[in-house]
């Protein structure tokens, strides 16, 4: 994505204060401007005036470009102090193109989730694709979902469906795996539950037609248009909790968790010393950690939003390493084009 047109300028005015962590990026009274490229799902966090003020207290002003996490590695990264993709594999791909100054830093996490509506989830339960688990949250059985997609299940074929009787395939709307981290990790999940059945994984994406390239775009469309846009939409949990932080806050809008899901580690790749200092600040500053949690992210240094679901070891699988994910996405892209 070009820096012209998509440029998001976050201007932060310096406030001289005795911050506990100190001015990591300049002398007290100085302001240092850093440039970075970030996943679209983090745009609202960095646009938050409270976040800008917290950064200002450390002498930081940011100029940010949003982009799909998988596409960042293909950008001209020469002018950036850091990149901030949505996962460790995407960060590893970026470091292959431009070496990091120090190690990449995982700042916060968010599991993959599916945004939907109560009447739609009730239909999924009828079809044997979703269930409510201990703790009250909903899960989407990925193995059953792939099997339903393979046999061409449509919404109007679910018994007793009077709420959404459309002649459309039951599928999860996603972004493009080659561009977007959320779709890439969803492909990894489908590959895991199908035992590496690339044809089945391909069908789950091919049936969607044209898709967006960043996770933020379809979520905004879903918020505006609801089921008419997508009855099931792949998102990060943080996107939903940022809008609806408490259980029930979204009325009939609810979130499901793929079973299994992946905890996506949002990771800063620093290209300069200042970028490395910023990564450390984001990962350790108590105020920034609290603000990240308020935006729905899971952090090590602050309690999560009220709607955060406890996920056990059996609810998730590890993110694949970058070579494995790269090979899967290359094979998938070849079939999709």
Coordinates of C-alpha atoms in Angstrom, one line a residue:
X1 CA 0.0 0.0 0.0
X2 CA 1.4 3.4 -0.9
X3 CA 2.3 5.9 1.7
X4 CA 0.5 8.6 -0.3
X5 CA -3.2 8.6 0.2
X6 CA -3.3 6.1 3.0
X7 CA -1.0 8.1 5.2
X8 CA -2.4 8.5 8.7
X9 CA -0.7 11.4 10.5
X10 CA -0.9 11.1 14.3
X11 CA 0.5 14.4 15.6
X12 CA 1.3 14.2 19.3
X13 CA 2.1 17.4 21.2
X14 CA 4.9 17.1 23.8
X15 CA 3.8 17.5 27.4
X16 CA 6.8 17.9 29.8
X17 CA 6.1 15.6 32.7
X18 CA 8.1 13.4 35.0
X19 CA 7.1 10.0 33.4
X20 CA 8.0 6.9 35.3
X21 CA 9.6 5.3 32.3
X22 CA 11.3 8.5 31.2
X23 CA 11.7 10.1 27.8
X24 CA 13.0 7.0 25.9
X25 CA 13.2 8.7 22.5
X26 CA 14.8 12.1 23.3
X27 CA 16.0 14.5 25.9
X28 CA 13.3 16.0 28.2
X29 CA 11.6 18.8 26.3
X30 CA 12.4 17.2 22.9
X31 CA 10.0 15.6 20.5
X32 CA 11.1 12.8 18.2
X33 CA 9.0 11.9 15.2
X34 CA 8.9 8.3 14.1
X35 CA 7.4 6.7 11.0
X36 CA 5.9 3.3 11.0
X37 CA 3.6 0.9 9.1
X38 CA 0.9 -0.8 11.2
X39 CA -1.9 -3.4 10.8
X40 CA -5.2 -1.7 10.1
X41 CA -6.8 -3.2 13.2
X42 CA -4.5 -1.0 15.3
X43 CA -5.5 2.3 13.7
X44 CA -8.1 3.2 16.3
X45 CA -5.6 2.5 19.1
X46 CA -3.0 4.9 17.8
X47 CA -5.6 7.5 16.9
X48 CA -7.0 7.5 20.5
X49 CA -6.2 10.9 22.1
X50 CA -5.2 9.2 25.3
X51 CA -2.7 7.0 23.5
X52 CA -1.3 10.1 21.7
X53 CA -1.0 11.9 25.1
X54 CA 0.8 8.9 26.7
X55 CA 3.3 8.8 23.8
X56 CA 3.7 12.6 24.1
X57 CA 4.7 12.3 27.7
X58 CA 7.7 10.3 26.4
X59 CA 8.5 12.8 23.6
X60 CA 7.0 10.7 20.8
X61 CA 5.2 11.9 17.6
X62 CA 4.1 9.2 15.1
X63 CA 3.4 9.2 11.3
X64 CA 1.7 5.9 10.5
X65 CA 0.7 4.1 7.3
X66 CA -1.9 1.3 7.7
X67 CA -1.4 -1.8 5.6
X68 CA -2.2 -5.5 5.5
X69 CA 0.3 -7.3 7.7
X70 CA 1.2 -9.9 5.0
X71 CA 1.7 -7.1 2.5
X72 CA 4.1 -5.1 4.7
X73 CA 7.1 -7.2 3.6
X74 CA 6.6 -6.1 0.0
X75 CA 6.6 -2.4 0.8
X76 CA 9.7 -0.1 0.5
X77 CA 10.6 -0.2 4.2
X78 CA 13.6 2.1 3.9
X79 CA 11.9 5.2 5.3
X80 CA 10.3 3.5 8.4
X81 CA 11.5 3.3 12.0
X82 CA 9.3 0.3 12.6
X83 CA 6.7 -2.1 11.3
X84 CA 3.9 -3.4 13.5
X85 CA 2.2 -6.4 11.9
X86 CA -0.5 -8.5 13.5
X87 CA 1.5 -11.7 14.1
X88 CA 4.9 -13.2 14.7
X89 CA 5.1 -15.0 11.3
X90 CA 4.4 -11.7 9.5
X91 CA 7.1 -10.1 11.6
X92 CA 9.5 -12.8 10.7
X93 CA 8.7 -12.3 7.0
X94 CA 9.4 -8.6 7.3
X95 CA 12.8 -9.2 9.0
X96 CA 13.8 -11.3 6.0
X97 CA 13.3 -8.2 3.8
X98 CA 14.8 -5.7 6.2
X99 CA 16.9 -6.7 9.2
X100 CA 15.6 -5.6 12.6
X101 CA 17.5 -3.5 15.1
X102 CA 17.4 -5.9 18.0
X103 CA 14.7 -8.6 18.4
X104 CA 11.1 -8.0 17.3
X105 CA 8.9 -7.3 20.4
X106 CA 5.4 -8.9 20.9
X107 CA 3.4 -6.0 22.4
X108 CA -0.1 -7.5 22.8
X109 CA -2.2 -10.4 21.5
X110 CA -5.6 -11.0 20.1
X111 CA -7.2 -14.3 19.1
X112 CA -8.9 -14.8 15.8
X113 CA -12.7 -14.6 16.2
X114 CA -15.9 -14.5 14.1
X115 CA -18.3 -11.7 14.3
X116 CA -22.0 -12.7 13.8
X117 CA -25.5 -12.3 15.1
X118 CA -27.6 -14.3 17.6
X119 CA -30.2 -15.5 15.0
X120 CA -27.4 -16.6 12.7
X121 CA -25.5 -18.4 15.5
X122 CA -28.8 -20.2 16.5
X123 CA -28.9 -21.5 12.9
X124 CA -25.3 -22.7 13.1
X125 CA -26.2 -24.5 16.3
X126 CA -29.1 -26.2 14.5
X127 CA -26.7 -27.3 11.8
X128 CA -24.2 -28.7 14.3
X129 CA -21.6 -26.1 13.5
X130 CA -21.6 -24.0 16.7
X131 CA -22.1 -24.6 20.4
X132 CA -22.1 -22.7 23.6
X133 CA -19.3 -23.9 25.9
X134 CA -18.7 -23.6 29.6
X135 CA -18.3 -20.0 30.4
X136 CA -21.1 -18.9 28.1
X137 CA -19.2 -18.0 24.9
X138 CA -19.8 -19.5 21.5
X139 CA -17.4 -21.6 19.4
X140 CA -17.4 -22.4 15.7
X141 CA -16.5 -26.1 15.0
X142 CA -14.0 -25.6 12.2
X143 CA -13.9 -29.3 11.2
X144 CA -17.7 -29.4 10.9
X145 CA -17.6 -26.0 9.1
X146 CA -15.2 -27.2 6.5
X147 CA -17.3 -30.4 6.0
X148 CA -20.4 -28.3 5.5
X149 CA -18.6 -26.0 3.0
X150 CA -17.3 -29.1 1.1
X151 CA -20.9 -30.4 0.6
X152 CA -22.1 -26.9 -0.4
X153 CA -24.4 -26.2 2.6
X154 CA -26.6 -23.1 2.1
X155 CA -28.3 -21.0 4.7
X156 CA -31.8 -21.9 3.3
X157 CA -31.0 -25.6 3.7
X158 CA -30.8 -25.4 7.5
X159 CA -33.9 -27.0 8.9
X160 CA -36.4 -24.4 10.4
X161 CA -34.6 -21.4 9.0
X162 CA -37.1 -18.6 8.9
X163 CA -34.7 -15.8 10.0
X164 CA -32.0 -15.9 7.2
X165 CA -33.3 -18.1 4.4
X166 CA -30.9 -16.9 1.7
X167 CA -29.6 -19.1 -1.1
X168 CA -26.0 -18.4 -0.1
X169 CA -23.2 -20.8 1.0
X170 CA -22.5 -21.0 4.7
X171 CA -19.0 -19.5 4.9
X172 CA -16.9 -17.1 6.9
X173 CA -16.0 -14.0 5.1
X174 CA -12.3 -13.1 5.3
X175 CA -9.7 -10.9 3.8
X176 CA -7.2 -12.1 1.2
X177 CA -4.7 -14.5 2.7
X178 CA -1.7 -13.2 0.7
X179 CA -2.3 -9.7 2.0
X180 CA -3.8 -10.0 5.5
X181 CA -2.6 -11.7 8.6
X182 CA -6.1 -12.7 9.9
X183 CA -6.9 -14.6 6.7
X184 CA -3.4 -16.1 6.6
X185 CA -3.8 -17.5 10.1
X186 CA -7.3 -18.7 9.3
X187 CA -5.9 -20.6 6.4
X188 CA -3.4 -22.2 8.9
X189 CA -6.3 -23.2 11.1
X190 CA -8.2 -24.8 8.3
X191 CA -5.1 -26.6 7.1
X192 CA -4.7 -27.9 10.6
X193 CA -8.2 -29.2 11.1
X194 CA -8.3 -30.8 7.6
X195 CA -5.0 -32.6 8.0
X196 CA -3.5 -30.6 5.1
X197 CA -6.3 -30.9 2.6
X198 CA -5.4 -28.0 0.4
X199 CA -8.5 -28.4 -1.8
X200 CA -10.8 -28.0 1.2
X201 CA -8.8 -25.0 2.4
X202 CA -9.0 -23.4 -1.1
X203 CA -12.7 -23.9 -1.4
X204 CA -13.4 -22.0 1.9
X205 CA -11.7 -18.9 0.3
X206 CA -12.6 -19.4 -3.4
X207 CA -16.3 -19.4 -2.6
X208 CA -16.1 -15.8 -1.3
X209 CA -15.2 -14.1 -4.6
X210 CA -13.5 -10.7 -4.3
X211 CA -12.4 -9.7 -0.8
X212 CA -10.7 -6.9 1.0
X213 CA -6.9 -6.7 1.8
X214 CA -7.0 -5.4 5.4
X215 CA -9.0 -6.6 8.4
X216 CA -10.2 -3.2 9.3
X217 CA -12.1 -2.6 6.0
X218 CA -14.6 -5.5 6.1
X219 CA -15.3 -5.0 9.9
X220 CA -16.3 -1.4 9.3
X221 CA -18.6 -2.6 6.5
X222 CA -20.1 -5.2 8.8
X223 CA -20.8 -2.6 11.4
X224 CA -22.7 -0.5 8.9
X225 CA -24.5 -3.2 6.9
X226 CA -24.8 -6.1 9.3
X227 CA -26.0 -9.5 7.9
X228 CA -26.4 -7.9 4.4
X229 CA -22.6 -7.6 4.3
X230 CA -21.7 -10.9 6.0
X231 CA -23.5 -13.1 8.5
X232 CA -20.1 -14.5 9.6
X233 CA -17.0 -12.3 9.4
X234 CA -13.4 -13.2 10.4
X235 CA -12.0 -10.6 12.8
X236 CA -9.6 -10.2 15.7
X237 CA -11.3 -10.4 19.1
X238 CA -9.9 -6.9 19.9
X239 CA -12.0 -5.3 17.1
X240 CA -15.2 -6.6 18.6
X241 CA -14.3 -5.7 22.2
X242 CA -13.2 -2.3 21.2
X243 CA -16.8 -1.6 20.0
X244 CA -18.6 -3.8 22.5
X245 CA -16.4 -4.2 25.6
X246 CA -19.0 -5.9 27.9
X247 CA -21.0 -9.0 27.3
X248 CA -24.4 -8.1 25.7
X249 CA -23.2 -4.6 24.7
X250 CA -23.7 -5.4 21.0
X251 CA -27.3 -6.5 21.4
X252 CA -27.8 -9.3 18.9
X253 CA -24.2 -8.8 17.6
X254 CA -22.0 -11.5 19.1
X255 CA -18.6 -13.1 18.7
X256 CA -17.7 -16.7 18.2
X257 CA -14.3 -18.3 18.6
X258 CA -13.0 -20.8 16.0
X259 CA -12.4 -24.1 17.6
X260 CA -9.5 -24.2 17.6
X261 CA -8.3 -20.6 17.3
X262 CA -4.9 -18.8 17.2
X263 CA -3.6 -16.1 19.5
X264 CA -2.1 -13.6 17.1
X265 CA 0.9 -11.8 18.6
X266 CA 1.0 -8.2 17.4
X267 CA 4.7 -7.7 17.1
X268 CA 6.8 -4.5 16.6
X269 CA 9.8 -4.9 14.2
X270 CA 12.2 -2.1 14.9
X271 CA 14.4 -0.8 12.1
X272 CA 16.1 2.0 14.1
X273 CA 17.2 2.5 17.7
X274 CA 14.3 4.8 18.1
X275 CA 12.0 2.1 16.8
X276 CA 13.4 -0.3 19.3
X277 CA 12.9 2.1 22.1
X278 CA 9.2 2.6 21.0
X279 CA 8.7 -1.2 21.0
X280 CA 10.0 -1.4 24.5
X281 CA 7.8 1.5 25.6
X282 CA 4.6 0.0 24.1
X283 CA 5.3 -3.4 25.8
X284 CA 6.2 -2.1 29.2
X285 CA 4.6 1.3 29.9
X286 CA 1.6 0.6 32.3
X287 CA -0.5 3.4 30.9
X288 CA -0.1 2.2 27.3
X289 CA -0.8 -1.3 28.3
X290 CA -4.0 -0.3 30.0
X291 CA -5.0 1.7 27.0
X292 CA -4.3 -1.3 24.7
X293 CA -6.5 -3.4 27.0
X294 CA -9.3 -0.8 26.7
X295 CA -9.1 -1.2 23.0
X296 CA -9.8 -4.9 23.3
X297 CA -6.2 -6.3 23.1
X298 CA -4.8 -8.8 25.6
X299 CA -1.7 -7.6 27.3
X300 CA 0.7 -8.9 29.9
X301 CA 0.5 -5.7 32.0
X302 CA -3.2 -4.9 32.3
X303 CA -6.5 -6.7 32.9
X304 CA -8.5 -7.2 29.7
X305 CA -11.9 -5.8 28.8
X306 CA -14.9 -7.3 30.6
X307 CA -15.8 -9.4 27.5
X308 CA -12.4 -11.1 27.2
X309 CA -12.9 -14.9 27.2
X310 CA -10.5 -17.2 29.0
X311 CA -8.9 -19.5 26.5
X312 CA -7.2 -22.7 27.6
X313 CA -4.4 -24.6 26.0
X314 CA -6.8 -26.9 24.2
X315 CA -8.7 -23.9 22.7
X316 CA -5.7 -22.7 20.7
X317 CA -3.0 -23.9 18.4
X318 CA 0.4 -22.2 18.1
X319 CA 1.0 -19.9 15.1
X320 CA 2.9 -21.7 12.4
X321 CA 6.5 -20.7 11.8
X322 CA 7.0 -18.4 8.8
X323 CA 8.5 -20.9 6.4
X324 CA 5.5 -23.2 7.0
X325 CA 2.9 -20.4 6.6
X326 CA 4.7 -19.0 3.6
X327 CA 4.6 -22.4 1.8
X328 CA 0.9 -22.8 2.6
X329 CA 0.0 -19.3 1.4
X330 CA 2.0 -19.7 -1.8
X331 CA 0.2 -23.0 -2.6
X332 CA -3.1 -21.5 -1.7
X333 CA -2.5 -18.3 -3.8
X334 CA -1.6 -20.5 -6.8
X335 CA -4.9 -22.2 -6.6
X336 CA -6.9 -19.0 -6.1
X337 CA -5.4 -17.2 -9.1

